[in-house]
GROMACS .gro file of C-alpha atoms in nm:
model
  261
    1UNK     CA    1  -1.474   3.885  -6.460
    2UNK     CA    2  -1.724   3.890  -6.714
    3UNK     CA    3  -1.703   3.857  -7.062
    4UNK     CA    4  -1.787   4.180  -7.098
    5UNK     CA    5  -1.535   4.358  -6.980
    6UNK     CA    6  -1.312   4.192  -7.152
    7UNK     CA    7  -1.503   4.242  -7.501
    8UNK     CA    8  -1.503   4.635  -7.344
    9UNK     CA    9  -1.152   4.627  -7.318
   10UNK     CA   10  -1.073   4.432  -7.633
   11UNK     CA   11  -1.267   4.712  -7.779
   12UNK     CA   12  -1.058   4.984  -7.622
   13UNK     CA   13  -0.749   4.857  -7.689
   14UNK     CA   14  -0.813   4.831  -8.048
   15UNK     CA   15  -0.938   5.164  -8.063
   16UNK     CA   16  -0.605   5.271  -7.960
   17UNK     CA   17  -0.436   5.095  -8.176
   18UNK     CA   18  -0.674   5.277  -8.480
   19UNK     CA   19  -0.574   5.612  -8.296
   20UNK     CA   20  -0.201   5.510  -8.289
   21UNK     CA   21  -0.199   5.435  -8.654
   22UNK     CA   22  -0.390   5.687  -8.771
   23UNK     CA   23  -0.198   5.949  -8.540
   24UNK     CA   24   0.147   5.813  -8.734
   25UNK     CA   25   0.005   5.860  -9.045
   26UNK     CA   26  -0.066   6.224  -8.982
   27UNK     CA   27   0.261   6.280  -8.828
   28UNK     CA   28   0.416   6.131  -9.169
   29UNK     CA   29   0.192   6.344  -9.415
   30UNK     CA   30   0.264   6.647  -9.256
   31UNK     CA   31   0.636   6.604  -9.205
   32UNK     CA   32   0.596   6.555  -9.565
   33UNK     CA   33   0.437   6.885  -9.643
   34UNK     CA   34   0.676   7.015  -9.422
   35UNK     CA   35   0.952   6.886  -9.663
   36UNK     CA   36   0.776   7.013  -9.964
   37UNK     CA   37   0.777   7.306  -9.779
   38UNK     CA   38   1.144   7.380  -9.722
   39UNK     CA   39   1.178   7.253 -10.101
   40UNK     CA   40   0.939   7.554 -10.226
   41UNK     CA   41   1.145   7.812 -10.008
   42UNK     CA   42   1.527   7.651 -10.138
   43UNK     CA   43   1.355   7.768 -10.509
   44UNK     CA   44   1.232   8.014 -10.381
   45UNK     CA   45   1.516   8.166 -10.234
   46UNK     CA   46   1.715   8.054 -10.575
   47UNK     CA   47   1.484   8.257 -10.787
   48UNK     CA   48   1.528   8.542 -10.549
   49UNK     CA   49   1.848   8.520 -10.614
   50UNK     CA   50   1.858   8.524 -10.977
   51UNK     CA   51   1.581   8.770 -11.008
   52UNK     CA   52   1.655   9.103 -11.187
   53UNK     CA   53   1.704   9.442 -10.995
   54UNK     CA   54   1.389   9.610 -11.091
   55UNK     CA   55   1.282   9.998 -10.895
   56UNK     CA   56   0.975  10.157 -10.909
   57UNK     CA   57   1.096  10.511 -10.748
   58UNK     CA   58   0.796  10.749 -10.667
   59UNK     CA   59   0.777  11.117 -10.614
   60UNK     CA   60   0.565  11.303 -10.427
   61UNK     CA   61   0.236  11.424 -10.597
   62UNK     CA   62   0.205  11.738 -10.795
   63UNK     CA   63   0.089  12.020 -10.551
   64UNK     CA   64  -0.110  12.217 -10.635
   65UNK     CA   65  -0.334  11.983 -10.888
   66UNK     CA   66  -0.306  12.047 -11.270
   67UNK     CA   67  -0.566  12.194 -11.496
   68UNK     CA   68  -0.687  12.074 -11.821
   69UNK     CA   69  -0.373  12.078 -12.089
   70UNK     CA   70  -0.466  12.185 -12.463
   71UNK     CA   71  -0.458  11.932 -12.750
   72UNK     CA   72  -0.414  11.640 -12.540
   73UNK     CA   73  -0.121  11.705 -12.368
   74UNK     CA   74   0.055  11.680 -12.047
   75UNK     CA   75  -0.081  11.893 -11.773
   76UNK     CA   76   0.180  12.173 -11.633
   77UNK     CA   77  -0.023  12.458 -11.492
   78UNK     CA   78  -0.148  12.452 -11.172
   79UNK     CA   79  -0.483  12.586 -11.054
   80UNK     CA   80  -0.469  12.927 -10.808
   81UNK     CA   81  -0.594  12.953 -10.504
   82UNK     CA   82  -0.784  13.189 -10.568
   83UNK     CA   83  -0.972  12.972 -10.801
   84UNK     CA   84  -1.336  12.935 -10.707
   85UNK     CA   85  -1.618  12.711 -10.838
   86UNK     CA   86  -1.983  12.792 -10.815
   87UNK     CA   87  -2.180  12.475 -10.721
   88UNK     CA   88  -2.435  12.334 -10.860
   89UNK     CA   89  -2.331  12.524 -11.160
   90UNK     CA   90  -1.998  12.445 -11.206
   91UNK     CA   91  -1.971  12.088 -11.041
   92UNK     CA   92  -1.997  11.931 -11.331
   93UNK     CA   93  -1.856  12.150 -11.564
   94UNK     CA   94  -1.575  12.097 -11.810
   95UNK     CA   95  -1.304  12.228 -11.587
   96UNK     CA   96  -1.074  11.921 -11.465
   97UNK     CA   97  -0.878  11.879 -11.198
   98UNK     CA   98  -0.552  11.635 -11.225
   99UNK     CA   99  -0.396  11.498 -10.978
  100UNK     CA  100  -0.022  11.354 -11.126
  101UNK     CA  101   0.256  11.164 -10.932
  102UNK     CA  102   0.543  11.043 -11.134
  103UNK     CA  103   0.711  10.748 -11.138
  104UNK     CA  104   1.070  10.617 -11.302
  105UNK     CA  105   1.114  10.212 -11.297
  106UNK     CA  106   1.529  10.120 -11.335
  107UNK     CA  107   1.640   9.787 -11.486
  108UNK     CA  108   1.964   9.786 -11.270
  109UNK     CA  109   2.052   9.379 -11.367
  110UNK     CA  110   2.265   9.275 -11.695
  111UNK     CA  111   1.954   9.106 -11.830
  112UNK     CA  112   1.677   9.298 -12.039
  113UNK     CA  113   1.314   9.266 -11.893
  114UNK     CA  114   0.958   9.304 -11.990
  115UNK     CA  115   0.797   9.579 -11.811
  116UNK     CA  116   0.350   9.662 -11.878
  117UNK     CA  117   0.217   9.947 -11.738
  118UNK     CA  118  -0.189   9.902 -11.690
  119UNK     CA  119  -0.418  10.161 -11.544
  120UNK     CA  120  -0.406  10.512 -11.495
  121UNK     CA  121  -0.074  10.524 -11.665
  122UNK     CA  122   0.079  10.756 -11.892
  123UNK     CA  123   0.345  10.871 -12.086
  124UNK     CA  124   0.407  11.172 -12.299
  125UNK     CA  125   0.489  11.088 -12.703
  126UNK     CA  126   0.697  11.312 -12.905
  127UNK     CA  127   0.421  11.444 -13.072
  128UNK     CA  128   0.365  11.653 -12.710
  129UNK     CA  129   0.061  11.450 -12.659
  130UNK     CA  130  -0.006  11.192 -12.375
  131UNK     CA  131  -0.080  10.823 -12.417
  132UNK     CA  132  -0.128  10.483 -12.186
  133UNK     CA  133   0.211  10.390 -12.129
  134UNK     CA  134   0.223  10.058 -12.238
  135UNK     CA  135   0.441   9.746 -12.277
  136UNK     CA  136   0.795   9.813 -12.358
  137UNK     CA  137   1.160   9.615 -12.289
  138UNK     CA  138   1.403   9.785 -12.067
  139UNK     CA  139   1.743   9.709 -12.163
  140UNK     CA  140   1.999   9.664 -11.881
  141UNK     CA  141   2.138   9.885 -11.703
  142UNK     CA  142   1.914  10.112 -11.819
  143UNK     CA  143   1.850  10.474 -11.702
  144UNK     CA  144   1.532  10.410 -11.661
  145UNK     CA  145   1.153  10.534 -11.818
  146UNK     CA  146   0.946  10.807 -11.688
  147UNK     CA  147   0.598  10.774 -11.629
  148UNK     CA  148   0.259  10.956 -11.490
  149UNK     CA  149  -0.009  10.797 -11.254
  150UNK     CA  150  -0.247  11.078 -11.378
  151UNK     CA  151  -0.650  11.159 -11.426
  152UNK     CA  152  -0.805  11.412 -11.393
  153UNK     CA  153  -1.187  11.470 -11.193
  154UNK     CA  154  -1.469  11.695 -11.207
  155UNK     CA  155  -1.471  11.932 -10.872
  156UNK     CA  156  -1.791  11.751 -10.791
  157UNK     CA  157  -1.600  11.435 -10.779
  158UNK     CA  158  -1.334  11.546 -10.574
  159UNK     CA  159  -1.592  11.701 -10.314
  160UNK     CA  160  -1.779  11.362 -10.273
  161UNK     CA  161  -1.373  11.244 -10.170
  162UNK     CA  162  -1.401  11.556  -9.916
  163UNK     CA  163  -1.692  11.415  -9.755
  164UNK     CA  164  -1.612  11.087  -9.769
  165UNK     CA  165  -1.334  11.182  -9.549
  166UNK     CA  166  -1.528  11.368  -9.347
  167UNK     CA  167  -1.747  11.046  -9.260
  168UNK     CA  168  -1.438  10.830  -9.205
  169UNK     CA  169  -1.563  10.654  -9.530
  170UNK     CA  170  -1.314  10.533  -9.838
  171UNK     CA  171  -1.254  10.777 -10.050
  172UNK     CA  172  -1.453  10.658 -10.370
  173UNK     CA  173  -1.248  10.860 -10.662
  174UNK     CA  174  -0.893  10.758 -10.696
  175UNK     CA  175  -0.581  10.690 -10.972
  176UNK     CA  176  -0.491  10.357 -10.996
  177UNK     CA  177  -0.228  10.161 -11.215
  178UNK     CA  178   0.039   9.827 -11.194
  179UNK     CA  179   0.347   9.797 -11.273
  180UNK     CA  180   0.462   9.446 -11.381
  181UNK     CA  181   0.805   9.295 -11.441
  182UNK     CA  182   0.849   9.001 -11.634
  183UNK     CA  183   1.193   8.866 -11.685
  184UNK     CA  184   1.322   8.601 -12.014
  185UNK     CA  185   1.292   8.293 -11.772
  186UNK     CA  186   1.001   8.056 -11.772
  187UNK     CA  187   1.135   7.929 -11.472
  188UNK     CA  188   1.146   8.284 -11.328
  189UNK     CA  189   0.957   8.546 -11.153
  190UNK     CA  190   0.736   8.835 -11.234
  191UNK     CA  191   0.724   9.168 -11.014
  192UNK     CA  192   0.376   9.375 -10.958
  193UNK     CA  193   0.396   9.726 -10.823
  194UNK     CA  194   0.002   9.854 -10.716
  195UNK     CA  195  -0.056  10.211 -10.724
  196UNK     CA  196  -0.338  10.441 -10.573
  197UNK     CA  197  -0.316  10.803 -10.526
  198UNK     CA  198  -0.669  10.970 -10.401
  199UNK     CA  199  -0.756  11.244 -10.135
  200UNK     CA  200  -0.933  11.574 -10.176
  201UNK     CA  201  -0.713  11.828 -10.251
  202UNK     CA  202  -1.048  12.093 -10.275
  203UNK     CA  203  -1.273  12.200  -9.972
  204UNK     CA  204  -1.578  12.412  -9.902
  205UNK     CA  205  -1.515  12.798  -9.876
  206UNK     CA  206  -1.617  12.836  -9.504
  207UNK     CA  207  -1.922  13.120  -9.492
  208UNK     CA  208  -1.990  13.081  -9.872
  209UNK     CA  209  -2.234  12.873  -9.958
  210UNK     CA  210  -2.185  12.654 -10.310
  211UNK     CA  211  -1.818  12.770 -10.321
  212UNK     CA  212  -1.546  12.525 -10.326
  213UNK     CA  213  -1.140  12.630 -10.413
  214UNK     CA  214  -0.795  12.397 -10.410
  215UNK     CA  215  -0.749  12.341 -10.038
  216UNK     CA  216  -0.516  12.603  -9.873
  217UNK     CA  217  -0.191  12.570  -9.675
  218UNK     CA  218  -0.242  12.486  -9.281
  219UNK     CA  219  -0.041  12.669  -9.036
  220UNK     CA  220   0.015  12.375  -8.855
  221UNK     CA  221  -0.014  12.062  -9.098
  222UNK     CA  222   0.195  12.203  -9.385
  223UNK     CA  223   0.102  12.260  -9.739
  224UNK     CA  224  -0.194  12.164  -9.961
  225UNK     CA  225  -0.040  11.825 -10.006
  226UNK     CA  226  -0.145  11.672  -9.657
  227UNK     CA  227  -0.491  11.633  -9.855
  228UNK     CA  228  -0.344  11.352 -10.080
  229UNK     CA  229  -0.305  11.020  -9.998
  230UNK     CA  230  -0.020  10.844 -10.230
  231UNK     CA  231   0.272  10.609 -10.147
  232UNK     CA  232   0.641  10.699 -10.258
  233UNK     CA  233   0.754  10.349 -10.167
  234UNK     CA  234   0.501  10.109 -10.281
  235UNK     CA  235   0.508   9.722 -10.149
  236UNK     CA  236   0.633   9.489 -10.439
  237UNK     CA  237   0.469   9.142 -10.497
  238UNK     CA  238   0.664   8.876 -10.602
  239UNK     CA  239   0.462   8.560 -10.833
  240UNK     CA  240   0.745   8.288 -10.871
  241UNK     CA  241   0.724   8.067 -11.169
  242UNK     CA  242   0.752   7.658 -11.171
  243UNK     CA  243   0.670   7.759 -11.528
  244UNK     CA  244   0.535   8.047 -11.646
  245UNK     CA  245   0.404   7.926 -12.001
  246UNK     CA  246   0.242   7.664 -11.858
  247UNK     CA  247   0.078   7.902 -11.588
  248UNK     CA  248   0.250   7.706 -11.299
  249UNK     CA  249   0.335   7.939 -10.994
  250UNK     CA  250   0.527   7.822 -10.697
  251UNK     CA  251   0.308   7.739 -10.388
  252UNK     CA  252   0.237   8.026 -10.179
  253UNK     CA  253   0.528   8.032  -9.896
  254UNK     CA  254   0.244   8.042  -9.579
  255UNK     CA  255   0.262   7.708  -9.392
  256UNK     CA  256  -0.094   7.693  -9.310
  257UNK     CA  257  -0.189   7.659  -9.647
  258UNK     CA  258   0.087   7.335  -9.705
  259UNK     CA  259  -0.015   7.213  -9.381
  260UNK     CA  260  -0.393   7.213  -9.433
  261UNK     CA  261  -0.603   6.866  -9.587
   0.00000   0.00000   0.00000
């Protein structure tokens, strides 16, 4: 044979051998991240465990929507039915709409906990006005705090939300607001609650042009409230904490991301 082929071969066996190696190494590395994996869920799992009972408990939005309150305060009156508005002349006038869910959030551990409320938030002050709800501590076994996901739209608003629907579009005008749980640890966790409540709870007067009222019960779908869009069990997000004042967080849990480079 020539001495070619066996350069050729020398060649291909040592290219192998590079693939081999190289091949082993991988293997190792990602048994490796596949350690630090399990590691990051044994914490995980431990933090779980020593996490405080925190419950965001929603009820069903305020049908039919709220007018304007006086001086500031809570909304309690509803708007009739028979309530019309004149468009183009009333669509932006000062006549507000609310649309109100309310919330309650239970410390049910032995530990006290840090809970901030951010958005469309409120709560009502002794003073029988309403303000943003806040940051507060909730003391164990607490009862719990009452709150509002509340704001309030102009009637032209909530029409653009009607025919948004209509065109299978997202609804653009919504209330929105978190909910976050902190506990004492730095080695802990913190809880998020994300709230949206939208829909259009007003329609178009059929036969009347530039009338619009609240939307009206359906024979078949139920009450005005099948207009709303709004969770009563909203998904929790968990953020755990290698340290917290150090802004640390505990790798995400999805394998592809521990596996990857």
């Amino acid at each position: 044979m020539s001495d070619t082929f066996w350069v050729a071969l020398g060649s291909i066996g040592a290219t192998a051998g590079f693939f081999a190696i190289a091949w082993q190494a991988y293997l190792a590395r990602a048994d490796g991240k596949v350690n630090r994996l399990i590691a990051a869920d044994t914490i995980r799992a431990r933090l779980d465990s020593q996490a405080p009972t925190v419950r965001v408990t929603l009820s069903p939005p305020t049908w039919p929507p709220l007018s304007a309150p006086s001086m500031g305060g809570m909304p309690v009156s509803a708007w009739p039915h028979d309530q019309l508005w004149h468009f183009p002349a009333q669509q932006d006038g000062s006549n507000r709409i609310y649309l109100q869910q309310q919330l309650t959030v239970t410390n049910a551990s032995d530990r006290r906990v840090q809970i901030q409320f951010d958005g469309d938030l409120i709560k009502a002050g002794t003073d029988g006005r309403t303000y943003p709800a806040g940051k507060f501590i909730l003391e164990p076994e607490s009862e719990g705090v009452e709150v509002h996901l509340q704001k309030h739209f102009t009637i032209k608003e909530l029409s653009e939300n009607y025919f948004a629907r209509q065109d299978d579009q997202e609804l653009p005008h919504r209330v929105t607001g978190t909910v976050t749980v902190d506990d004492d640890r730095d080695n802990g966790s913190t809880d998020q609650w994300d709230l949206v409540l939208t829909g259009c709870p007003v329609e178009p007067v059929e036969d009347r042009d530039g009338l619009w009222r609240v939307a009206l019960p359906h024979l078949t779908e139920g009450s005005g409230l099948r207009t709303l869009d709004f969770q009563v069990l909203a998904p929790r997000r968990r953020t755990h904490w290698i340290s917290r004042t150090k802004n640390i967080p505990l790798p995400s849990p999805e394998i592809g991301n521990l596996l990857r480079g």
